[in-house]
XYZ file of C-alpha atoms in Angstrom:
126
model
C -0.168 0.132 -0.144
C 2.721 2.303 0.856
C 4.644 1.846 -2.337
C 1.413 2.368 -4.176
C 1.018 5.636 -2.629
C 4.531 6.744 -3.094
C 4.320 5.898 -6.620
C 1.318 7.793 -7.033
C 2.828 10.926 -5.198
C 5.923 10.460 -7.559
C 3.522 10.455 -10.621
C 1.786 13.529 -9.548
C 4.564 15.333 -8.717
C 6.251 14.486 -12.365
C 2.857 15.556 -13.720
C 2.933 18.776 -12.060
C 6.624 19.533 -13.044
C 6.445 18.562 -16.597
C 3.036 20.195 -17.387
C 4.455 23.625 -18.035
C 7.332 21.924 -20.194
C 5.001 20.171 -22.186
C 2.664 23.153 -22.614
C 5.594 25.429 -23.664
C 6.734 22.736 -26.136
C 3.255 22.490 -27.410
C 2.918 26.425 -27.976
C 6.443 26.444 -29.795
C 5.336 23.653 -32.023
C 2.113 25.453 -32.852
C 4.149 28.436 -33.500
C 6.674 26.780 -35.748
C 3.853 25.278 -37.873
C 1.975 28.312 -37.957
C 4.763 30.130 -39.190
C 4.909 27.498 -41.992
C 1.088 28.125 -42.813
C 2.188 31.813 -43.205
C 5.030 30.895 -45.294
C 3.108 28.666 -47.500
C 0.181 31.407 -47.905
C 2.852 33.912 -49.035
C 4.473 31.349 -51.445
C 0.942 30.627 -52.808
C 0.307 34.339 -53.208
C 3.474 34.908 -55.231
C 2.856 31.861 -57.376
C -0.835 32.835 -58.377
C 0.107 36.384 -58.915
C -3.422 37.155 -59.146
C -4.615 41.035 -59.044
C -6.786 41.763 -56.004
C -5.822 38.405 -54.121
C -3.658 39.983 -51.579
C -6.176 40.187 -48.887
C -7.411 36.781 -49.305
C -3.982 35.223 -48.976
C -3.423 37.351 -45.864
C -6.709 36.055 -44.217
C -5.904 32.607 -45.307
C -2.335 32.418 -43.915
C -3.638 33.902 -40.436
C -6.670 31.747 -40.336
C -4.414 28.365 -41.189
C -1.890 29.423 -38.482
C -4.369 30.255 -35.827
C -6.190 26.881 -36.424
C -2.722 25.395 -34.860
C -3.544 26.774 -31.406
C -2.208 29.690 -29.360
C 1.226 29.494 -30.579
C -0.090 29.512 -34.171
C -2.431 32.458 -33.441
C 0.388 34.359 -31.799
C 3.109 33.916 -34.642
C 0.447 34.797 -37.199
C -0.036 38.300 -35.195
C 3.808 38.517 -34.875
C 4.675 38.066 -38.469
C 1.627 40.050 -39.800
C 2.617 43.170 -37.581
C 6.246 43.044 -38.353
C 5.147 42.685 -42.191
C 2.835 45.424 -42.125
C 4.866 47.659 -39.848
C 7.615 47.516 -42.522
C 5.391 47.848 -45.561
C 3.388 50.605 -44.192
C 6.309 52.625 -42.680
C 9.475 51.619 -44.089
C 8.694 50.591 -47.600
C 6.480 53.654 -48.400
C 3.806 51.204 -49.568
C 1.023 53.493 -47.827
C -0.626 53.110 -44.312
C -3.928 52.808 -45.952
C -3.041 49.583 -47.741
C -1.322 48.320 -44.566
C -4.360 48.978 -42.611
C -6.465 47.034 -45.048
C -4.223 44.118 -44.885
C -4.418 44.130 -41.134
C -8.293 44.047 -41.429
C -7.804 40.697 -43.296
C -5.220 39.503 -41.185
C -7.276 39.871 -37.969
C -10.373 38.404 -39.862
C -8.337 35.107 -40.500
C -6.661 35.098 -37.127
C -9.941 35.127 -35.369
C -11.385 32.405 -37.308
C -13.119 34.430 -40.003
C -13.520 32.598 -43.317
C -10.808 33.680 -45.674
C -13.017 33.390 -48.693
C -14.760 36.881 -47.646
C -11.602 38.224 -49.465
C -11.373 35.756 -52.195
C -11.368 37.484 -55.517
C -13.603 36.029 -58.417
C -11.697 33.931 -61.124
C -8.916 32.908 -58.246
C -7.941 29.374 -59.353
C -9.613 26.765 -57.230
C -5.860 25.323 -56.297
C -5.872 28.224 -53.724
């Protein structure tokens, strides 16, 4: 009986100790995979080279990344904010266009259907 109780206490202690580590690993895995989702959407946008599809790919990348979990949602926000900060301020592309991109980014990140921004005629492949 004592050995069973000792084993139970040991298992409980291990679970309490490793839980934050496992949660952190899971978060980082989600972030890594979410970054891959963002990269895939960017690559698809470049490949499609389709006029008016920019917002769709922004929404899709953020949506796919956020579906991974909190880590994916976090990295989608980090990447989107960094990209739009650079494009809106440094590149001179324009704050207005950057703000519109952020609307699509947030829409996808919050679980909105990216197809809201899908232009007519964009190949089904995307």
